[in-house]
């Protein structure tokens, strides 16, 4: 994706502030019916032996509704993480959700465009997307697959649907690089669905794209930003407790059903920004009466200046000017 559309247009993000609900300390990973008792503090702690303890879960700081926009050659998508949230959710720069069964919403795709200074992580829930880049790499993303691209000093690539009908659904996340890593050689990796490790338990399936969950190491590990990227599938009433380092920024994006995060019900198509709390050791997620799915994304903040011009993300304005000059002079190809 290109990083144009609504992100640079100065539109105010739609932020709905949530009050600080009290937290329930009960740890039940999957006990439908019993789990409801959490809300009344009537339960003692119940924990399966393999569950890492979360004794002080984070609360939800606010709910964010995405911005409908279009990008590339006219692909309709929802920009969930927008520029005004980049500092708050450092090291994450953008999250786009796309999902449609109308080919006109996605068929034009994202023709050749450059990137410099960060990583793009594309996760296809459904559909087929072909990508090609100026280094000669190409690949086909299909249902459940991930492409992890480190743009580094620069690539020019295209992301084009290879289907003319049916459902296309997925996400693209932008993860910043430390200043020392921004000009590294570009790299990318295609990860077929079958190669994404999973943690499963009754009522629970966690696809571990990056980081680790319950002893399962994810498909990707990255230094410095230490990203955690989980796709969590919950049966009705099922519960996941996930440890998180206290200093990491974290958010949940619900894309099916409703997930209670701490004490806050988060409906589909909403992002819950998790509060920073030095005493917190993780997060608790629980499905309601319907099956639910959500992404849980967290990482170590870089704490560096962020300068973005569309598909270039550097630390200073001068570096952006250099990026544009390099692109115009053909030095990214
Ligand atoms: Fe792109």
GROMACS .gro file of C-alpha atoms and ligand atoms in nm:
model
  334
    1UNK     CA    1   0.000   0.000   0.000
    2UNK     CA    2   0.111   0.348  -0.076
    3UNK     CA    3   0.042   0.555   0.234
    4UNK     CA    4  -0.157   0.818   0.053
    5UNK     CA    5  -0.532   0.860   0.082
    6UNK     CA    6  -0.662   0.995   0.407
    7UNK     CA    7  -0.344   0.953   0.606
    8UNK     CA    8  -0.176   1.265   0.479
    9UNK     CA    9  -0.480   1.479   0.435
   10UNK     CA   10  -0.498   1.605   0.788
   11UNK     CA   11  -0.831   1.446   0.866
   12UNK     CA   12  -0.887   1.424   1.237
   13UNK     CA   13  -0.891   1.070   1.367
   14UNK     CA   14  -1.219   0.957   1.511
   15UNK     CA   15  -1.137   0.895   1.873
   16UNK     CA   16  -1.387   0.784   2.128
   17UNK     CA   17  -1.251   0.817   2.481
   18UNK     CA   18  -1.329   0.539   2.720
   19UNK     CA   19  -1.343   0.573   3.094
   20UNK     CA   20  -1.096   0.370   3.295
   21UNK     CA   21  -1.293   0.061   3.389
   22UNK     CA   22  -1.178  -0.144   3.682
   23UNK     CA   23  -0.994  -0.461   3.602
   24UNK     CA   24  -1.089  -0.813   3.690
   25UNK     CA   25  -0.794  -1.012   3.816
   26UNK     CA   26  -0.950  -1.349   3.743
   27UNK     CA   27  -0.759  -1.553   3.489
   28UNK     CA   28  -0.978  -1.793   3.299
   29UNK     CA   29  -0.864  -1.879   2.954
   30UNK     CA   30  -1.161  -2.078   2.832
   31UNK     CA   31  -1.446  -2.147   3.062
   32UNK     CA   32  -1.771  -2.037   2.899
   33UNK     CA   33  -2.036  -1.963   3.153
   34UNK     CA   34  -1.789  -1.956   3.436
   35UNK     CA   35  -1.604  -1.677   3.267
   36UNK     CA   36  -1.910  -1.456   3.294
   37UNK     CA   37  -1.862  -1.461   3.667
   38UNK     CA   38  -1.550  -1.254   3.618
   39UNK     CA   39  -1.767  -0.949   3.580
   40UNK     CA   40  -1.910  -1.002   3.925
   41UNK     CA   41  -1.581  -1.087   4.094
   42UNK     CA   42  -1.737  -1.408   4.214
   43UNK     CA   43  -1.464  -1.636   4.090
   44UNK     CA   44  -1.138  -1.748   4.233
   45UNK     CA   45  -0.839  -1.768   4.005
   46UNK     CA   46  -0.857  -2.059   3.763
   47UNK     CA   47  -0.571  -2.115   3.528
   48UNK     CA   48  -0.460  -2.394   3.304
   49UNK     CA   49  -0.106  -2.508   3.384
   50UNK     CA   50   0.039  -2.387   3.054
   51UNK     CA   51  -0.104  -2.039   3.079
   52UNK     CA   52   0.144  -1.763   3.146
   53UNK     CA   53   0.012  -1.557   3.433
   54UNK     CA   54  -0.129  -1.212   3.374
   55UNK     CA   55  -0.201  -1.069   3.716
   56UNK     CA   56  -0.235  -0.701   3.627
   57UNK     CA   57  -0.399  -0.665   3.285
   58UNK     CA   58  -0.395  -0.347   3.087
   59UNK     CA   59  -0.713  -0.147   3.047
   60UNK     CA   60  -0.842   0.008   2.728
   61UNK     CA   61  -0.740   0.372   2.695
   62UNK     CA   62  -0.966   0.453   2.402
   63UNK     CA   63  -1.152   0.306   2.107
   64UNK     CA   64  -1.073   0.421   1.756
   65UNK     CA   65  -1.292   0.390   1.449
   66UNK     CA   66  -1.099   0.370   1.125
   67UNK     CA   67  -1.113   0.621   0.843
   68UNK     CA   68  -1.268   0.502   0.516
   69UNK     CA   69  -1.027   0.601   0.241
   70UNK     CA   70  -0.884   0.485  -0.087
   71UNK     CA   71  -0.524   0.429  -0.182
   72UNK     CA   72  -0.317   0.301  -0.471
   73UNK     CA   73  -0.522   0.304  -0.792
   74UNK     CA   74  -0.849   0.340  -0.603
   75UNK     CA   75  -0.863   0.051  -0.357
   76UNK     CA   76  -1.124   0.111  -0.091
   77UNK     CA   77  -0.994   0.042   0.257
   78UNK     CA   78  -1.021   0.147   0.619
   79UNK     CA   79  -0.719   0.319   0.770
   80UNK     CA   80  -0.734   0.202   1.129
   81UNK     CA   81  -0.405   0.340   1.254
   82UNK     CA   82  -0.368   0.691   1.113
   83UNK     CA   83  -0.091   0.948   1.134
   84UNK     CA   84  -0.221   1.122   1.450
   85UNK     CA   85  -0.168   0.792   1.636
   86UNK     CA   86   0.188   0.726   1.516
   87UNK     CA   87   0.355   0.869   1.825
   88UNK     CA   88   0.114   0.703   2.063
   89UNK     CA   89   0.158   0.364   1.898
   90UNK     CA   90   0.529   0.392   1.814
   91UNK     CA   91   0.682   0.179   1.648
   92UNK     CA   92   0.366   0.121   1.439
   93UNK     CA   93   0.292   0.372   1.164
   94UNK     CA   94  -0.020   0.250   0.992
   95UNK     CA   95  -0.277  -0.029   0.987
   96UNK     CA   96  -0.507  -0.066   0.689
   97UNK     CA   97  -0.797  -0.311   0.681
   98UNK     CA   98  -0.938  -0.409   0.345
   99UNK     CA   99  -1.234  -0.634   0.291
  100UNK     CA  100  -1.485  -0.650   0.011
  101UNK     CA  101  -1.666  -0.891  -0.216
  102UNK     CA  102  -1.703  -0.616  -0.477
  103UNK     CA  103  -1.415  -0.641  -0.728
  104UNK     CA  104  -1.453  -0.273  -0.808
  105UNK     CA  105  -1.333  -0.195  -0.454
  106UNK     CA  106  -0.999  -0.370  -0.496
  107UNK     CA  107  -0.930  -0.476  -0.854
  108UNK     CA  108  -0.711  -0.179  -0.947
  109UNK     CA  109  -0.462  -0.271  -0.675
  110UNK     CA  110  -0.145  -0.080  -0.597
  111UNK     CA  111   0.066  -0.030  -0.910
  112UNK     CA  112   0.439   0.048  -0.887
  113UNK     CA  113   0.521   0.272  -0.590
  114UNK     CA  114   0.828   0.322  -0.369
  115UNK     CA  115   0.892   0.272   0.003
  116UNK     CA  116   1.185   0.368   0.225
  117UNK     CA  117   1.260   0.351   0.593
  118UNK     CA  118   1.022   0.093   0.743
  119UNK     CA  119   0.865  -0.252   0.707
  120UNK     CA  120   0.529  -0.351   0.560
  121UNK     CA  121   0.350  -0.662   0.682
  122UNK     CA  122   0.063  -0.781   0.465
  123UNK     CA  123  -0.169  -1.047   0.605
  124UNK     CA  124  -0.423  -1.193   0.365
  125UNK     CA  125  -0.729  -1.350   0.527
  126UNK     CA  126  -0.885  -1.425   0.189
  127UNK     CA  127  -0.797  -1.358  -0.170
  128UNK     CA  128  -0.493  -1.359  -0.393
  129UNK     CA  129  -0.248  -1.070  -0.424
  130UNK     CA  130   0.061  -1.074  -0.648
  131UNK     CA  131   0.354  -0.858  -0.550
  132UNK     CA  132   0.663  -0.773  -0.751
  133UNK     CA  133   0.954  -0.547  -0.661
  134UNK     CA  134   1.242  -0.369  -0.827
  135UNK     CA  135   1.492  -0.621  -0.687
  136UNK     CA  136   1.328  -0.892  -0.898
  137UNK     CA  137   1.139  -1.055  -0.614
  138UNK     CA  138   0.783  -1.164  -0.664
  139UNK     CA  139   0.532  -1.378  -0.485
  140UNK     CA  140   0.167  -1.461  -0.452
  141UNK     CA  141  -0.012  -1.408  -0.125
  142UNK     CA  142  -0.308  -1.639  -0.074
  143UNK     CA  143  -0.553  -1.715   0.206
  144UNK     CA  144  -0.382  -1.690   0.543
  145UNK     CA  145  -0.038  -1.591   0.412
  146UNK     CA  146   0.190  -1.313   0.527
  147UNK     CA  147   0.439  -1.103   0.336
  148UNK     CA  148   0.699  -0.934   0.555
  149UNK     CA  149   0.884  -0.672   0.355
  150UNK     CA  150   1.171  -0.467   0.491
  151UNK     CA  151   1.184  -0.169   0.258
  152UNK     CA  152   1.511  -0.045   0.410
  153UNK     CA  153   1.688   0.201   0.179
  154UNK     CA  154   1.421   0.150  -0.081
  155UNK     CA  155   1.218  -0.064  -0.312
  156UNK     CA  156   0.964   0.001  -0.582
  157UNK     CA  157   0.692  -0.258  -0.579
  158UNK     CA  158   0.341  -0.335  -0.693
  159UNK     CA  159   0.065  -0.517  -0.510
  160UNK     CA  160  -0.202  -0.636  -0.753
  161UNK     CA  161  -0.503  -0.865  -0.703
  162UNK     CA  162  -0.496  -1.186  -0.902
  163UNK     CA  163  -0.867  -1.243  -0.876
  164UNK     CA  164  -1.156  -1.088  -1.060
  165UNK     CA  165  -1.433  -1.196  -0.824
  166UNK     CA  166  -1.493  -1.312  -0.471
  167UNK     CA  167  -1.386  -1.184  -0.133
  168UNK     CA  168  -1.058  -1.001  -0.080
  169UNK     CA  169  -0.984  -0.942   0.288
  170UNK     CA  170  -0.676  -0.866   0.490
  171UNK     CA  171  -0.452  -0.614   0.660
  172UNK     CA  172  -0.138  -0.417   0.598
  173UNK     CA  173   0.065  -0.301   0.897
  174UNK     CA  174   0.357  -0.058   0.876
  175UNK     CA  175   0.633  -0.108   1.131
  176UNK     CA  176   0.898   0.157   1.168
  177UNK     CA  177   1.272   0.089   1.159
  178UNK     CA  178   1.529   0.234   1.398
  179UNK     CA  179   1.733   0.518   1.244
  180UNK     CA  180   2.033   0.284   1.231
  181UNK     CA  181   1.834   0.033   1.024
  182UNK     CA  182   1.644   0.257   0.783
  183UNK     CA  183   1.904   0.242   0.506
  184UNK     CA  184   1.968  -0.133   0.523
  185UNK     CA  185   1.935  -0.345   0.212
  186UNK     CA  186   1.573  -0.428   0.133
  187UNK     CA  187   1.452  -0.778   0.210
  188UNK     CA  188   1.128  -0.964   0.202
  189UNK     CA  189   0.983  -1.293   0.301
  190UNK     CA  190   0.665  -1.470   0.195
  191UNK     CA  191   0.520  -1.693   0.463
  192UNK     CA  192   0.252  -1.937   0.345
  193UNK     CA  193  -0.035  -1.996   0.583
  194UNK     CA  194   0.090  -2.346   0.673
  195UNK     CA  195   0.418  -2.199   0.799
  196UNK     CA  196   0.260  -1.966   1.051
  197UNK     CA  197   0.296  -2.129   1.395
  198UNK     CA  198  -0.015  -2.159   1.609
  199UNK     CA  199  -0.098  -2.192   1.976
  200UNK     CA  200  -0.423  -2.379   2.025
  201UNK     CA  201  -0.634  -2.469   2.325
  202UNK     CA  202  -1.002  -2.560   2.358
  203UNK     CA  203  -1.199  -2.275   2.201
  204UNK     CA  204  -0.885  -2.086   2.114
  205UNK     CA  205  -0.657  -2.056   1.811
  206UNK     CA  206  -0.372  -1.806   1.807
  207UNK     CA  207  -0.180  -1.758   1.483
  208UNK     CA  208   0.163  -1.628   1.586
  209UNK     CA  209   0.286  -1.410   1.301
  210UNK     CA  210   0.557  -1.237   1.505
  211UNK     CA  211   0.686  -1.255   1.859
  212UNK     CA  212   0.568  -1.546   2.071
  213UNK     CA  213   0.260  -1.663   2.255
  214UNK     CA  214   0.237  -1.936   2.518
  215UNK     CA  215   0.575  -2.079   2.425
  216UNK     CA  216   0.508  -2.077   2.050
  217UNK     CA  217   0.765  -1.872   1.860
  218UNK     CA  218   0.616  -1.680   1.571
  219UNK     CA  219   0.712  -1.685   1.205
  220UNK     CA  220   0.913  -1.364   1.243
  221UNK     CA  221   1.131  -1.221   1.519
  222UNK     CA  222   1.268  -0.870   1.489
  223UNK     CA  223   1.527  -0.692   1.705
  224UNK     CA  224   1.479  -0.341   1.844
  225UNK     CA  225   1.103  -0.314   1.779
  226UNK     CA  226   1.033  -0.668   1.913
  227UNK     CA  227   0.693  -0.686   1.743
  228UNK     CA  228   0.416  -0.916   1.864
  229UNK     CA  229   0.155  -0.984   1.596
  230UNK     CA  230  -0.118  -1.233   1.685
  231UNK     CA  231  -0.434  -1.328   1.497
  232UNK     CA  232  -0.664  -1.458   1.769
  233UNK     CA  233  -0.970  -1.676   1.700
  234UNK     CA  234  -1.202  -1.721   1.997
  235UNK     CA  235  -1.505  -1.945   2.032
  236UNK     CA  236  -1.797  -1.797   2.229
  237UNK     CA  237  -1.682  -1.722   2.583
  238UNK     CA  238  -1.322  -1.824   2.513
  239UNK     CA  239  -1.046  -1.628   2.675
  240UNK     CA  240  -0.680  -1.553   2.611
  241UNK     CA  241  -0.433  -1.404   2.849
  242UNK     CA  242  -0.122  -1.270   2.681
  243UNK     CA  243   0.177  -1.130   2.866
  244UNK     CA  244   0.311  -0.800   2.731
  245UNK     CA  245   0.624  -0.609   2.832
  246UNK     CA  246   0.512  -0.305   3.031
  247UNK     CA  247   0.691  -0.048   2.815
  248UNK     CA  248   0.558  -0.173   2.483
  249UNK     CA  249   0.280   0.005   2.298
  250UNK     CA  250  -0.008  -0.226   2.218
  251UNK     CA  251  -0.347  -0.233   2.051
  252UNK     CA  252  -0.623  -0.477   1.962
  253UNK     CA  253  -0.820  -0.462   1.637
  254UNK     CA  254  -1.140  -0.665   1.644
  255UNK     CA  255  -1.256  -0.786   1.303
  256UNK     CA  256  -1.528  -1.039   1.394
  257UNK     CA  257  -1.772  -1.039   1.682
  258UNK     CA  258  -1.710  -0.854   2.005
  259UNK     CA  259  -1.408  -0.898   2.231
  260UNK     CA  260  -1.396  -0.781   2.590
  261UNK     CA  261  -1.053  -0.635   2.659
  262UNK     CA  262  -1.006  -0.588   3.033
  263UNK     CA  263  -1.353  -0.454   3.115
  264UNK     CA  264  -1.424  -0.286   2.780
  265UNK     CA  265  -1.640  -0.446   2.511
  266UNK     CA  266  -1.473  -0.381   2.177
  267UNK     CA  267  -1.701  -0.433   1.875
  268UNK     CA  268  -1.586  -0.535   1.530
  269UNK     CA  269  -1.409  -0.273   1.320
  270UNK     CA  270  -1.275  -0.095   1.625
  271UNK     CA  271  -0.921  -0.060   1.752
  272UNK     CA  272  -0.865  -0.059   2.128
  273UNK     CA  273  -0.553   0.128   2.232
  274UNK     CA  274  -0.418  -0.040   2.545
  275UNK     CA  275  -0.318   0.191   2.828
  276UNK     CA  276   0.044   0.221   2.935
  277UNK     CA  277   0.079   0.110   3.294
  278UNK     CA  278   0.416   0.035   3.453
  279UNK     CA  279   0.256  -0.226   3.677
  280UNK     CA  280   0.068  -0.407   3.398
  281UNK     CA  281   0.199  -0.742   3.280
  282UNK     CA  282  -0.032  -0.831   2.992
  283UNK     CA  283  -0.379  -0.825   2.847
  284UNK     CA  284  -0.694  -1.037   2.882
  285UNK     CA  285  -0.922  -1.095   2.584
  286UNK     CA  286  -1.257  -1.273   2.597
  287UNK     CA  287  -1.517  -1.340   2.330
  288UNK     CA  288  -1.883  -1.264   2.389
  289UNK     CA  289  -2.171  -1.492   2.292
  290UNK     CA  290  -2.055  -1.512   1.930
  291UNK     CA  291  -1.724  -1.630   1.788
  292UNK     CA  292  -1.475  -1.346   1.764
  293UNK     CA  293  -1.148  -1.265   1.593
  294UNK     CA  294  -0.897  -0.996   1.665
  295UNK     CA  295  -0.543  -0.888   1.599
  296UNK     CA  296  -0.322  -0.814   1.899
  297UNK     CA  297  -0.021  -0.605   1.802
  298UNK     CA  298   0.251  -0.473   2.032
  299UNK     CA  299   0.608  -0.351   2.007
  300UNK     CA  300   0.892  -0.162   2.171
  301UNK     CA  301   0.875   0.212   2.098
  302UNK     CA  302   1.171   0.363   1.914
  303UNK     CA  303   1.132   0.709   2.066
  304UNK     CA  304   1.274   0.879   1.758
  305UNK     CA  305   1.138   1.164   1.543
  306UNK     CA  306   0.896   1.045   1.274
  307UNK     CA  307   0.895   1.224   0.938
  308UNK     CA  308   0.656   1.084   0.677
  309UNK     CA  309   0.592   1.182   0.320
  310UNK     CA  310   0.350   0.926   0.174
  311UNK     CA  311   0.547   0.603   0.128
  312UNK     CA  312   0.871   0.733   0.285
  313UNK     CA  313   0.916   0.735   0.663
  314UNK     CA  314   1.242   0.880   0.793
  315UNK     CA  315   1.354   1.083   1.097
  316UNK     CA  316   1.402   1.427   0.940
  317UNK     CA  317   1.266   1.644   0.661
  318UNK     CA  318   1.608   1.646   0.494
  319UNK     CA  319   1.603   1.267   0.479
  320UNK     CA  320   1.261   1.282   0.313
  321UNK     CA  321   1.392   1.523   0.051
  322UNK     CA  322   1.680   1.284  -0.015
  323UNK     CA  323   1.433   0.995  -0.046
  324UNK     CA  324   1.226   1.183  -0.305
  325UNK     CA  325   1.540   1.284  -0.496
  326UNK     CA  326   1.667   0.925  -0.493
  327UNK     CA  327   1.332   0.803  -0.618
  328UNK     CA  328   1.315   1.064  -0.896
  329UNK     CA  329   1.674   0.985  -0.999
  330UNK     CA  330   1.596   0.613  -1.022
  331UNK     CA  331   1.815   0.518  -0.729
  332UNK     CA  332   1.545   0.308  -0.560
  333UNK     CA  333   1.498   0.073  -0.853
  334LIG    FE1  334   0.339  -0.083  -0.088
   0.00000   0.00000   0.00000
